[in-house]
Short mmCIF file of C-alpha atoms in Angstrom, two decimals:
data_model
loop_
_atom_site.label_atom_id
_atom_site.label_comp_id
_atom_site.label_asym_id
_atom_site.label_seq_id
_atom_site.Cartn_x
_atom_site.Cartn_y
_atom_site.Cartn_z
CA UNK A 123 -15.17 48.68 8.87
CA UNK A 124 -16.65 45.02 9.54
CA UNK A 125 -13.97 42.77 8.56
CA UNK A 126 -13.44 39.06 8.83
CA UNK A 127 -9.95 38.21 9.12
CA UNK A 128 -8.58 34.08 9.17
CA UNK A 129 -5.83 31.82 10.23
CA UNK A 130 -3.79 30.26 9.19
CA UNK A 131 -4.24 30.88 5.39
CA UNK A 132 -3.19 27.89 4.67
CA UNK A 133 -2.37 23.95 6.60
CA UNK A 134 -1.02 20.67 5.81
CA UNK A 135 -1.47 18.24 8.26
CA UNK A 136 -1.15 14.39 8.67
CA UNK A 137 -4.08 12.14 8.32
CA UNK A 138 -6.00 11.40 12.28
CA UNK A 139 -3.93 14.62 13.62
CA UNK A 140 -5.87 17.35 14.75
CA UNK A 141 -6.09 21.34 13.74
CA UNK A 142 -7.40 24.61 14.80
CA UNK A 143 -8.44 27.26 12.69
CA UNK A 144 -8.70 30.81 13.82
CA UNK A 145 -11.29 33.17 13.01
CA UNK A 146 -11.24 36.86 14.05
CA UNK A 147 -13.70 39.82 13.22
CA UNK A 148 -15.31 43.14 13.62
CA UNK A 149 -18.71 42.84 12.33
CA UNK A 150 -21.15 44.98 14.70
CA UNK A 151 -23.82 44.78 15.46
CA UNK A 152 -23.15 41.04 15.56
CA UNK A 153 -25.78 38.26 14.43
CA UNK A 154 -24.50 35.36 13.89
CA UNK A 155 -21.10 33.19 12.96
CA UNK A 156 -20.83 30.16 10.59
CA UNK A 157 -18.32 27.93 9.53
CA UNK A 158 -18.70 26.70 5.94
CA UNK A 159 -16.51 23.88 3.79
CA UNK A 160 -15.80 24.41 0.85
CA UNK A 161 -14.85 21.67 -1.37
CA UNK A 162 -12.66 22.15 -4.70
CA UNK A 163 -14.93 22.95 -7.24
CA UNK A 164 -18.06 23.35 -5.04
CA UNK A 165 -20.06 26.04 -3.45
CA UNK A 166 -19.87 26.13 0.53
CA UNK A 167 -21.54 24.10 3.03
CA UNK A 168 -22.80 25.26 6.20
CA UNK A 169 -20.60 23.23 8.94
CA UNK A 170 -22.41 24.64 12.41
CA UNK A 171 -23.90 28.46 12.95
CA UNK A 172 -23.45 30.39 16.14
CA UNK A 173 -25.60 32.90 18.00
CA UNK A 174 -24.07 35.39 20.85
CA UNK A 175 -25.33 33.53 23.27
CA UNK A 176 -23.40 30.06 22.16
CA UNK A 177 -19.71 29.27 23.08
CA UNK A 178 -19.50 25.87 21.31
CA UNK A 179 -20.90 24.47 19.02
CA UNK A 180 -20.41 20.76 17.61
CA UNK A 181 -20.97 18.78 13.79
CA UNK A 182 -19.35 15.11 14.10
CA UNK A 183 -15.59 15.83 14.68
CA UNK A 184 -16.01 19.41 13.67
CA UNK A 185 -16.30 21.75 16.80
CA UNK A 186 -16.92 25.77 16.48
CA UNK A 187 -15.88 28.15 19.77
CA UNK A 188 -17.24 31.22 19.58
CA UNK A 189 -15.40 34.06 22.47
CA UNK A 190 -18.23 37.28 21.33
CA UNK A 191 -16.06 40.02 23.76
CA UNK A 192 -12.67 39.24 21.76
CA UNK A 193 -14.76 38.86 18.71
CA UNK A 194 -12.63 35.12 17.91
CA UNK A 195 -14.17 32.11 16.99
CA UNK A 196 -12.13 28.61 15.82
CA UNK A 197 -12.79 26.01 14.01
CA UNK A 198 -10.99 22.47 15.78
CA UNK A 199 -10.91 19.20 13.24
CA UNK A 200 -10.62 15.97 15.40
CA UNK A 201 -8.90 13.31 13.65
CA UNK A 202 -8.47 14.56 10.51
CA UNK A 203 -9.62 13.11 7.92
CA UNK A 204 -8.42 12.64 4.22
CA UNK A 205 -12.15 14.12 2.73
CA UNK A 206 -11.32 16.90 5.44
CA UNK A 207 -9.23 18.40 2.61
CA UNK A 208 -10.95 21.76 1.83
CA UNK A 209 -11.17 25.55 2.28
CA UNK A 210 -12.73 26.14 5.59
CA UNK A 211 -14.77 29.93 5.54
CA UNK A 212 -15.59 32.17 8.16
CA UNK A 213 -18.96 33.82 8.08
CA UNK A 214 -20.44 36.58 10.40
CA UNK A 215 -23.89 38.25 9.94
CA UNK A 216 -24.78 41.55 11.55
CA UNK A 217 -28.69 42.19 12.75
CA UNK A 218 -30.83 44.66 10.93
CA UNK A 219 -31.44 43.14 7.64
CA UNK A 220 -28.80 41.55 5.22
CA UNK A 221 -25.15 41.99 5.58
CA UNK A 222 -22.92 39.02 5.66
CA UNK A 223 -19.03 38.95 5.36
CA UNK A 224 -17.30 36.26 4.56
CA UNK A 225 -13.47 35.81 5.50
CA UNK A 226 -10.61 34.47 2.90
CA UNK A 227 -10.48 30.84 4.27
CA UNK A 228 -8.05 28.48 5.32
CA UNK A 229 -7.20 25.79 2.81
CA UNK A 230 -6.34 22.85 4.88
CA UNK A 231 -4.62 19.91 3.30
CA UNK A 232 -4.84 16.54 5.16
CA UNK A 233 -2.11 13.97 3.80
CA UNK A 234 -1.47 10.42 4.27
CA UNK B 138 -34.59 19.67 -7.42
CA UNK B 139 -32.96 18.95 -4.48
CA UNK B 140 -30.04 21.79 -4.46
CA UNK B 141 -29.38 25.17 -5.66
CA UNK B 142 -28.54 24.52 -9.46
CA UNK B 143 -26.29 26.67 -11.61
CA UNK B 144 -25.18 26.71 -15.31
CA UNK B 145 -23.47 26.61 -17.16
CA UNK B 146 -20.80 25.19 -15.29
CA UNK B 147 -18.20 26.56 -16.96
CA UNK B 148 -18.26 29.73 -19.63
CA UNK B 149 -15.13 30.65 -21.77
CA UNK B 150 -15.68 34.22 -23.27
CA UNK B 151 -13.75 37.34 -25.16
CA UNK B 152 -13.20 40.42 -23.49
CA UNK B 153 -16.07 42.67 -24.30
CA UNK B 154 -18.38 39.87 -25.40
CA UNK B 155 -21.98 39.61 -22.99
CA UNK B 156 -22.28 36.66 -20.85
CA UNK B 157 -25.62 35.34 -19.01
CA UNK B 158 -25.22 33.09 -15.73
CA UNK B 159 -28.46 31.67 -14.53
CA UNK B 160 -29.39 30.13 -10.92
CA UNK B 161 -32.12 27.82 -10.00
CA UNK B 162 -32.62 28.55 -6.24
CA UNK B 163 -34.15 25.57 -3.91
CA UNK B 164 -37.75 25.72 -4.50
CA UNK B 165 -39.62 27.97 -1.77
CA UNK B 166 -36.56 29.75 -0.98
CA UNK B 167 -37.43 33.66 -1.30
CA UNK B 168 -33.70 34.54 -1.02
CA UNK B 169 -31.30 34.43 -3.45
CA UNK B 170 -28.10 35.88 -3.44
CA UNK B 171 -24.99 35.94 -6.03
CA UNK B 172 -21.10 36.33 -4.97
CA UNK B 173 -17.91 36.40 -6.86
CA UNK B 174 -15.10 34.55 -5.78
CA UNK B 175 -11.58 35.28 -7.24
CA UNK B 176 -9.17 32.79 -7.43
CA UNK B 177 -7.62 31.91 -3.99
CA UNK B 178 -10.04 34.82 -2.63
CA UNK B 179 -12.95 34.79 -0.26
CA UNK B 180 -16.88 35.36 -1.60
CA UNK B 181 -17.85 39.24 -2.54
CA UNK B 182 -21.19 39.95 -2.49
CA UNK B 183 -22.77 40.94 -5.62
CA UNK B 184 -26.52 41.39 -5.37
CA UNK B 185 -29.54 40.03 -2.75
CA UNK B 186 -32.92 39.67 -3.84
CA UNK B 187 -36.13 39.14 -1.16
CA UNK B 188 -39.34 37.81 -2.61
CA UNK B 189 -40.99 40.78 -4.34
CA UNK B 190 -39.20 43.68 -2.52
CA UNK B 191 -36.35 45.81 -4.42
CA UNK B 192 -32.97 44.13 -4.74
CA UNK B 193 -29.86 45.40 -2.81
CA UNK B 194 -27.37 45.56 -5.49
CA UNK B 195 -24.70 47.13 -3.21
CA UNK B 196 -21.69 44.83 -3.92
CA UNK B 197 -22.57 45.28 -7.97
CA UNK B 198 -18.48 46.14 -8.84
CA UNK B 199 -20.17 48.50 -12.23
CA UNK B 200 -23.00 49.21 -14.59
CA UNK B 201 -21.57 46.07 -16.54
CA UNK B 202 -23.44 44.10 -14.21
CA UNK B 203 -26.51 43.24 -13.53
CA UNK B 204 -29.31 40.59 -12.21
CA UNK B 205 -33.11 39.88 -12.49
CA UNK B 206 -35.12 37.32 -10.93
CA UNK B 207 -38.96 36.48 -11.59
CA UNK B 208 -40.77 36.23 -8.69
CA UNK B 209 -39.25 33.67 -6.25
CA UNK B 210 -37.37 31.64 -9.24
CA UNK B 211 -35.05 31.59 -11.73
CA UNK B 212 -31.86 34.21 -11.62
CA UNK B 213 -29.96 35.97 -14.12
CA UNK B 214 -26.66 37.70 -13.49
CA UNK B 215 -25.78 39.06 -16.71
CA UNK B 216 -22.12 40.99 -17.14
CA UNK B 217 -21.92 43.12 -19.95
CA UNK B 218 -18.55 44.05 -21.77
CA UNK B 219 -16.42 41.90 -20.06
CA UNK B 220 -13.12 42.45 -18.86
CA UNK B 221 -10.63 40.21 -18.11
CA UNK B 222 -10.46 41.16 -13.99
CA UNK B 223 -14.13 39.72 -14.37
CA UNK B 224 -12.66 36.44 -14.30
CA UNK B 225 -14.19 34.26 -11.16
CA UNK B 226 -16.41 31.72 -9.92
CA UNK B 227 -19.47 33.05 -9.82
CA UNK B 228 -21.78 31.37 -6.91
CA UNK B 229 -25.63 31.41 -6.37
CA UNK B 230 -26.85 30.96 -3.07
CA UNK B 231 -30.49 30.62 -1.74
CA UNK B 232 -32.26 30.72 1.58
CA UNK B 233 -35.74 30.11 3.31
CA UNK B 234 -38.11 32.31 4.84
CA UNK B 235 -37.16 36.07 5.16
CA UNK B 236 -33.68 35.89 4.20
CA UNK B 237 -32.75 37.24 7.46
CA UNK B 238 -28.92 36.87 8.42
CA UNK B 239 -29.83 33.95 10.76
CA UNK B 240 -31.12 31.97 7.39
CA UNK B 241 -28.22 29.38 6.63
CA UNK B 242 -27.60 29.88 2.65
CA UNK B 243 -27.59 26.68 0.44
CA UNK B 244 -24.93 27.30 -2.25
CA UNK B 245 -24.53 26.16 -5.59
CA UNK B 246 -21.83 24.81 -7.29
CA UNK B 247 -21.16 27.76 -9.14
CA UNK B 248 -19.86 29.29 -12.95
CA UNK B 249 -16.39 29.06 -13.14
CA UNK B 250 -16.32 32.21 -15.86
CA UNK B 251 -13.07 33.06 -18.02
CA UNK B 252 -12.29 35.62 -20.06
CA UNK B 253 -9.70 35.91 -22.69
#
């Protein structure tokens, strides 16, 4: 069954530490993984998009890893940010036509 | 316009009542996909639709539900008889090209729909 599990399911962090968020799945044949943010009352925003080819990928002080044999990818937040509160999504894509699964999340909650 | 619009933003309804949700996908996107998202849940997939070809309406939960589009535009996912488990943010998502899996999705900001 392709299935797209995350971690933690939830964070709180201080503002300028940094996190990791975990991302593990079964999706096969595998396409493609993207991180999305999702903002409180907003639709989600593609963050960075990995082939099977690509390890890392980076957006400003987002950075995705992607390990294809374990099937784990994470998500690390450099000096977090206040506007970095959100729900960060997990999304893999197998080939041969449309089938996308999105995980659950992480809602990460950066404080003062 | 310059996103993938969605309204309305909010809808308030009775159980068993009709309710229409419409999307305005980014113009030239031949994609267009809906999901449901419960609260504190991840996205479901609901229903894909690729230029002219037949939809895949695979993640449709019942025969309450359904969704047209004209041509490469506007979308209508209309739930019929609702129920109160129907209760969700309903998101609209479009995408360029084919609508292949590598095609990033632009998202809308979504229909947050309740029903008493």
């Amino acid at each position: 069954k392709n299935q797209v599990e995350q971690s933690p399911q939830s964070l709180i962090i201080l503002e300028g530490k940094n996190c990791t968020l975990q991302c593990n799945y079964t999706v096969s044949p595998f396409s493609n993984l993207r991180w999305y943010k999702q903002d409180t009352g907003r639709g989600p925003v593609s963050l960075t998009i990995m082939t099977f080819s690509e390890n890392t990928k980076s957006n400003g002080r987002y950075t995705a890893t992607l390990d294809a044999d374990t099937k784990q990818s994470s998500l690390h937040i450099t000096a977090s940010q206040l506007s970095d509160s959100a729900s960060y999504i997990c999304v893999v894509s197998a080939t041969g036509g449309f089938k996308t699964i999105f995980g659950a999340g992480t809602r990460l909650f950066v404080k003062a | 316009g310059a996103g993938v619009s969605q309204s309305p933003s909010n809808k308030v309804t009775e159980k068993g009542k009709d309710v229409e949700l419409r999307c305005d996908p980014i113009s030239g996107h031949t994609a267009l996909y809906w999901y449901r998202q419960r609260l504190g849940q991840g996205l479901e997939f609901l229903i894909y639709f690729q230029g002219n070809s037949a939809p895949d309406k695979s993640g449709l939960p019942s025969d309450r539900f359904s969704a047209e589009r004209t041509g490469e535009s506007v979308s209508t996912l209309t739930i019929q008889r609702t129920q109160q488990e129907d209760s969700a943010v309903y998101l609209c998502a479009s995408s360029l090209a084919s609508g292949r899996a590598e095609d990033t999705q632009y998202f809308g900001p979504g229909t947050r729909l309740t029903v008493l």
